[in-house]
Amino acid sequence: MIVLGLGAVFLAVLQAGGLHAADAGENAVASGELYARVKQAALEILVDDHLNGSGSLVDAGGLAITAAHVIGQPGNRVEVLSPVAGRRRADVVAVDLGHDLALLRLEPRDGGYPCLPLAARLPPAGADAFLLGTPVFRHAVLFRAMLARDELSFEYLNAGYVLVLTLAASVPSGTSGGPWVDRQGALIGVQSGIMSNSGTPVGVAFAGPAGAVRRLLETRQTAATPNAGLAIEETWQQQRDFLNRFPPQTEGLVVKVLQADGPAARAGLKQWDLIVEAEGQAVRLPDELLRIVRGKKPGEPLSLVVLGPDGTGKRRVTVTLGRLEAAWPEARPAAKKP
């Protein structure tokens, strides 16, 4: 499980109580039936014989999805435990680190595999969601939560930014890679990480969205996620001594982490630099900058306007974007049709 710390900032999300009839939807599945359906398609992920996390089958032919950080590095030996197929070898087909996803292929099985359908759209904020996973080495445990935001957002998880959906949920380690489903039993996300305050979970979970799972299923190729090699915070998160270095109401994004020899570091960005513009647009929220980055391709330039940590020295910096999946083989171009 990836844990996102908040430092001095505390965020509490109030989880909804009972389920109202209007929340369930016309095609909602009864609780016991929902659990049985998801359990049949659920997997436990073994990496070099260690139970690393959870997963689920998303194709009757044996394609499965889990979190990329559960698999770890290329070359690790991966197996799955299935309630219907037992222990089976799994090959890594493709990864998408920008959504913390790994697509696996199981060996063929007579009659195919039970699998989860993919939700056509993201449920609204406040809708029920359910996670099946292997928390702290306990098997097939179901968690109930709710969608906590109405749109995807970026979180810095596992040394890179991941585009995720946000849920009001308390989930322990071992559930990473597990399926989040809606009341109809359709996959809406893949468990990725949690939010914490000084090491204590605060009831917020993050999941790679079903839309990204669908793209992996369609392409079956490792993604090429553009990466600037930094982590940023908003100005109003900073301490007073930092804010006093700048004119009142200065807005931007503070460089807090630089990946060693990463794109931003090679371009000359320094810790505590303040990014005020990207591609000619003012940026004050991380998602504003990160959506500009994600709109580009690895190898393309990213133009920034930056202030020094003392509030002076305004300068332009050009970052040549890297590839988040650099450790994984690049996708091969699709063969041309005759």
XYZ file of C-alpha atoms in Angstrom:
338
model
C 0.000 0.000 0.000
C 1.286 3.450 -0.892
C 0.762 6.033 1.830
C 0.506 9.734 1.043
C 1.499 11.876 4.031
C -0.017 15.267 4.701
C 2.665 16.693 7.018
C 1.087 19.453 9.078
C -2.062 19.554 6.959
C -4.991 17.464 8.207
C -7.845 16.435 5.965
C -10.869 14.643 7.356
C -13.617 13.222 5.180
C -16.924 12.362 6.800
C -18.085 8.989 5.553
C -21.760 8.565 4.811
C -23.917 6.419 6.996
C -26.738 4.214 5.729
C -27.603 3.508 2.122
C -30.721 5.263 0.877
C -32.933 3.600 -1.707
C -32.208 6.327 -4.253
C -28.454 5.720 -3.910
C -28.595 2.063 -4.858
C -29.701 2.454 -8.447
C -32.224 0.368 -10.333
C -29.744 -2.399 -11.148
C -28.090 -2.640 -7.739
C -27.040 -6.145 -6.744
C -27.951 -7.543 -3.330
C -25.040 -7.405 -0.897
C -24.466 -11.155 -0.661
C -24.657 -11.598 -4.429
C -22.302 -8.650 -4.981
C -19.722 -10.171 -2.639
C -19.985 -13.580 -4.332
C -19.579 -12.104 -7.826
C -16.557 -10.015 -6.956
C -14.937 -12.779 -4.924
C -15.062 -15.161 -7.903
C -13.122 -12.684 -10.041
C -10.758 -11.510 -7.295
C -7.085 -12.479 -7.146
C -4.262 -12.437 -4.647
C -0.915 -11.433 -6.143
C 2.263 -13.338 -5.298
C 5.590 -11.749 -6.213
C 8.574 -14.079 -5.781
C 6.390 -16.198 -3.456
C 5.354 -13.256 -1.240
C 1.739 -12.098 -0.997
C 2.172 -8.520 -2.225
C -1.390 -7.399 -2.843
C -4.678 -7.964 -4.597
C -6.100 -7.924 -8.117
C -9.018 -9.009 -10.283
C -9.806 -10.653 -13.589
C -11.192 -8.286 -16.217
C -11.374 -10.613 -19.223
C -12.654 -14.199 -19.516
C -9.537 -15.094 -21.491
C -7.337 -14.546 -18.439
C -6.382 -10.865 -18.440
C -6.169 -9.385 -14.962
C -5.448 -5.995 -13.421
C -3.564 -4.954 -10.307
C -1.571 -1.964 -9.092
C 1.805 -1.538 -10.764
C 3.558 -0.970 -7.436
C 2.372 -4.435 -6.316
C 4.398 -6.005 -9.144
C 7.482 -3.870 -8.462
C 10.299 -4.028 -10.986
C 10.452 -5.769 -14.367
C 11.620 -9.350 -14.105
C 9.895 -10.221 -10.834
C 8.165 -13.612 -10.826
C 4.420 -13.096 -10.584
C 1.718 -15.618 -9.707
C -1.894 -15.296 -8.659
C -4.175 -17.154 -6.281
C -7.712 -17.523 -7.632
C -10.701 -19.001 -5.775
C -11.754 -20.786 -8.974
C -8.418 -21.559 -10.675
C -5.971 -21.995 -7.817
C -2.338 -20.883 -8.082
C -1.341 -19.789 -11.560
C 1.594 -18.095 -13.227
C 0.960 -14.575 -14.522
C 2.918 -12.641 -17.129
C 3.097 -8.852 -17.070
C 1.597 -7.660 -20.364
C 1.842 -3.900 -19.839
C 2.044 -1.216 -17.162
C 0.690 2.318 -16.831
C 2.549 4.053 -14.023
C 0.598 7.255 -14.585
C -2.423 5.423 -13.154
C -0.490 2.809 -11.099
C -1.798 -0.115 -13.151
C -0.345 -3.409 -14.345
C -2.064 -5.719 -16.827
C -1.401 -9.430 -16.297
C -2.089 -12.498 -18.437
C -2.885 -15.844 -16.846
C -2.383 -19.146 -18.624
C -5.489 -20.395 -20.492
C -8.169 -22.274 -18.580
C -10.919 -24.541 -19.890
C -14.174 -22.642 -19.697
C -12.423 -19.309 -19.213
C -12.342 -17.178 -16.081
C -15.017 -15.271 -14.167
C -14.331 -11.582 -14.638
C -15.587 -8.126 -13.705
C -17.179 -5.801 -16.264
C -15.806 -2.266 -16.489
C -18.083 0.593 -15.475
C -19.029 2.849 -18.372
C -18.555 6.008 -16.302
C -17.343 7.238 -12.943
C -20.116 7.263 -10.297
C -20.980 10.644 -8.766
C -19.536 11.884 -5.491
C -21.431 10.289 -2.606
C -22.134 7.041 -4.474
C -21.370 3.737 -2.772
C -18.240 1.808 -3.689
C -16.909 -1.558 -2.547
C -13.356 -2.927 -2.390
C -12.411 -6.594 -2.142
C -8.864 -7.334 -1.083
C -6.399 -9.106 1.157
C -5.829 -6.748 4.113
C -2.865 -7.677 6.318
C -2.880 -11.242 4.904
C -6.601 -11.780 5.601
C -8.390 -13.196 2.597
C -11.391 -11.948 0.586
C -12.423 -9.048 2.818
C -15.024 -6.596 1.509
C -14.899 -2.878 2.377
C -17.679 -0.365 1.852
C -16.949 3.300 1.092
C -18.140 6.182 -1.066
C -16.824 8.320 -3.887
C -15.400 11.475 -2.299
C -14.839 13.652 -5.387
C -16.598 14.093 -8.703
C -13.452 14.161 -10.842
C -10.034 12.581 -11.099
C -7.038 14.291 -9.496
C -3.276 13.828 -9.252
C -1.543 12.404 -6.185
C 2.190 11.937 -5.666
C 2.473 8.203 -5.028
C 5.514 5.941 -5.344
C 7.841 8.734 -6.565
C 5.551 9.877 -9.361
C 2.209 11.537 -10.013
C -0.752 9.204 -10.464
C -4.151 10.258 -11.814
C -6.701 8.700 -9.460
C -10.235 8.742 -8.192
C -10.705 9.629 -4.520
C -12.777 7.631 -2.042
C -13.793 8.154 1.569
C -12.437 4.844 2.835
C -10.245 3.320 5.512
C -8.335 0.469 3.901
C -5.200 -1.272 5.229
C -2.114 -2.611 3.484
C -2.569 -5.694 1.339
C -5.550 -4.278 -0.526
C -3.389 -2.538 -3.148
C -4.442 -3.658 -6.610
C -7.839 -4.808 -5.390
C -11.014 -4.014 -7.357
C -13.291 -1.123 -6.434
C -16.780 -1.840 -7.779
C -20.096 0.001 -7.857
C -23.472 -1.305 -6.639
C -23.870 -3.183 -9.912
C -20.574 -5.023 -9.463
C -18.789 -3.171 -12.275
C -15.148 -2.190 -11.831
C -14.702 1.550 -11.205
C -11.105 1.559 -9.979
C -8.019 -0.301 -8.758
C -6.799 0.400 -5.231
C -3.527 2.361 -5.276
C -2.807 4.275 -2.054
C -4.117 6.085 0.993
C -3.747 9.486 2.622
C -2.183 9.816 6.050
C -1.403 12.525 8.582
C 1.990 11.975 10.244
C 1.758 8.283 9.434
C -1.835 7.855 10.601
C -4.459 7.025 7.927
C -7.213 9.641 7.737
C -9.893 7.753 5.833
C -9.079 8.690 2.228
C -8.118 6.169 -0.460
C -6.964 6.554 -4.063
C -7.626 4.250 -7.021
C -6.585 4.037 -10.652
C -9.729 4.673 -12.752
C -11.576 2.140 -14.904
C -11.040 4.296 -17.998
C -7.292 3.721 -17.768
C -7.893 -0.007 -17.258
C -9.953 -0.025 -20.450
C -7.134 1.634 -22.405
C -4.645 -0.982 -21.185
C -7.023 -3.748 -22.223
C -7.446 -2.211 -25.667
C -3.787 -1.466 -26.392
C -2.065 -4.145 -24.282
C 1.003 -1.918 -24.434
C 3.005 -0.178 -21.735
C 2.098 3.483 -21.454
C 4.438 6.395 -22.164
C 3.544 8.774 -19.351
C 5.324 12.154 -19.523
C 7.225 12.927 -16.341
C 8.767 16.200 -15.149
C 10.606 14.547 -12.245
C 9.383 16.721 -9.375
C 6.801 17.043 -6.620
C 5.058 20.355 -5.966
C 2.879 22.070 -3.366
C 0.626 25.130 -3.389
C 1.993 28.364 -1.925
C -0.684 28.538 0.769
C 0.518 25.226 2.202
C 3.857 26.797 3.141
C 5.084 28.207 6.444
C 5.017 31.945 7.147
C 8.789 32.408 6.787
C 8.596 31.179 3.183
C 5.514 33.255 2.316
C 7.163 36.425 3.656
C 9.812 36.203 0.937
C 7.237 37.051 -1.722
C 4.814 39.942 -2.321
C 1.342 39.441 -0.789
C -0.998 37.153 -2.763
C 1.828 35.595 -4.774
C 0.547 32.311 -6.177
C 2.369 29.398 -7.725
C 3.709 25.922 -7.122
C 6.620 25.278 -4.782
C 9.165 22.656 -5.854
C 9.442 20.343 -2.828
C 11.032 17.207 -4.304
C 13.389 16.794 -7.257
C 14.108 13.337 -8.601
C 17.854 12.784 -8.756
C 19.063 13.456 -12.303
C 15.419 13.773 -13.356
C 14.099 16.111 -16.070
C 13.468 19.081 -13.754
C 16.816 18.731 -11.982
C 18.679 18.528 -15.302
C 16.883 21.689 -16.444
C 18.218 23.605 -13.446
C 15.184 23.732 -11.148
C 16.018 23.836 -7.443
C 14.146 22.866 -4.307
C 11.942 25.779 -3.084
C 11.811 27.378 -6.531
C 8.341 28.781 -7.228
C 6.732 27.885 -10.578
C 4.325 30.663 -11.587
C 3.663 29.845 -15.260
C 3.633 26.775 -17.505
C 3.334 27.132 -21.272
C 2.233 30.741 -20.814
C -0.539 29.871 -18.334
C -0.552 30.918 -14.670
C -0.494 27.870 -12.374
C -1.464 27.842 -8.721
C -2.865 24.309 -8.273
C -0.856 21.108 -8.891
C -3.508 19.692 -11.200
C -3.205 22.768 -13.457
C 0.480 22.107 -14.101
C 0.145 18.328 -14.211
C -2.624 18.391 -16.807
C -0.342 20.495 -19.014
C 2.413 17.914 -18.521
C 0.063 15.006 -19.304
C -1.017 16.763 -22.472
C 2.505 16.337 -23.850
C 4.691 13.375 -24.787
C 8.003 12.200 -23.333
C 10.845 14.092 -25.003
C 8.793 17.233 -25.602
C 9.726 20.560 -23.930
C 7.817 22.103 -21.036
C 8.278 25.876 -20.734
C 8.132 27.281 -17.181
C 8.488 30.682 -15.541
C 10.128 30.349 -12.132
C 10.940 32.579 -9.162
C 13.892 31.817 -6.906
C 13.340 30.751 -3.265
C 14.038 34.306 -2.069
C 11.262 35.758 -4.230
C 13.634 37.191 -6.848
C 15.448 35.989 -9.937
C 12.508 35.412 -12.262
C 13.681 33.157 -15.068
C 12.473 30.868 -17.843
C 13.254 27.173 -17.636
C 12.689 24.539 -20.312
C 12.230 20.987 -19.037
C 12.568 18.103 -21.469
C 10.002 15.623 -20.221
C 10.988 12.087 -19.368
C 8.998 8.847 -19.366
C 7.588 7.557 -16.097
C 7.821 3.951 -17.335
C 11.528 4.305 -18.228
C 12.405 1.036 -16.439
C 9.912 -0.910 -18.557
C 10.321 -1.848 -22.252
C 8.775 0.719 -24.574
C 5.650 -0.219 -26.462
C 6.289 -1.385 -30.009
C 4.487 0.502 -32.796
C 1.335 -1.231 -33.957
C 1.762 -3.206 -37.162
C 0.324 -1.551 -40.239
C -2.712 -3.197 -41.734
C -2.225 -4.512 -45.269
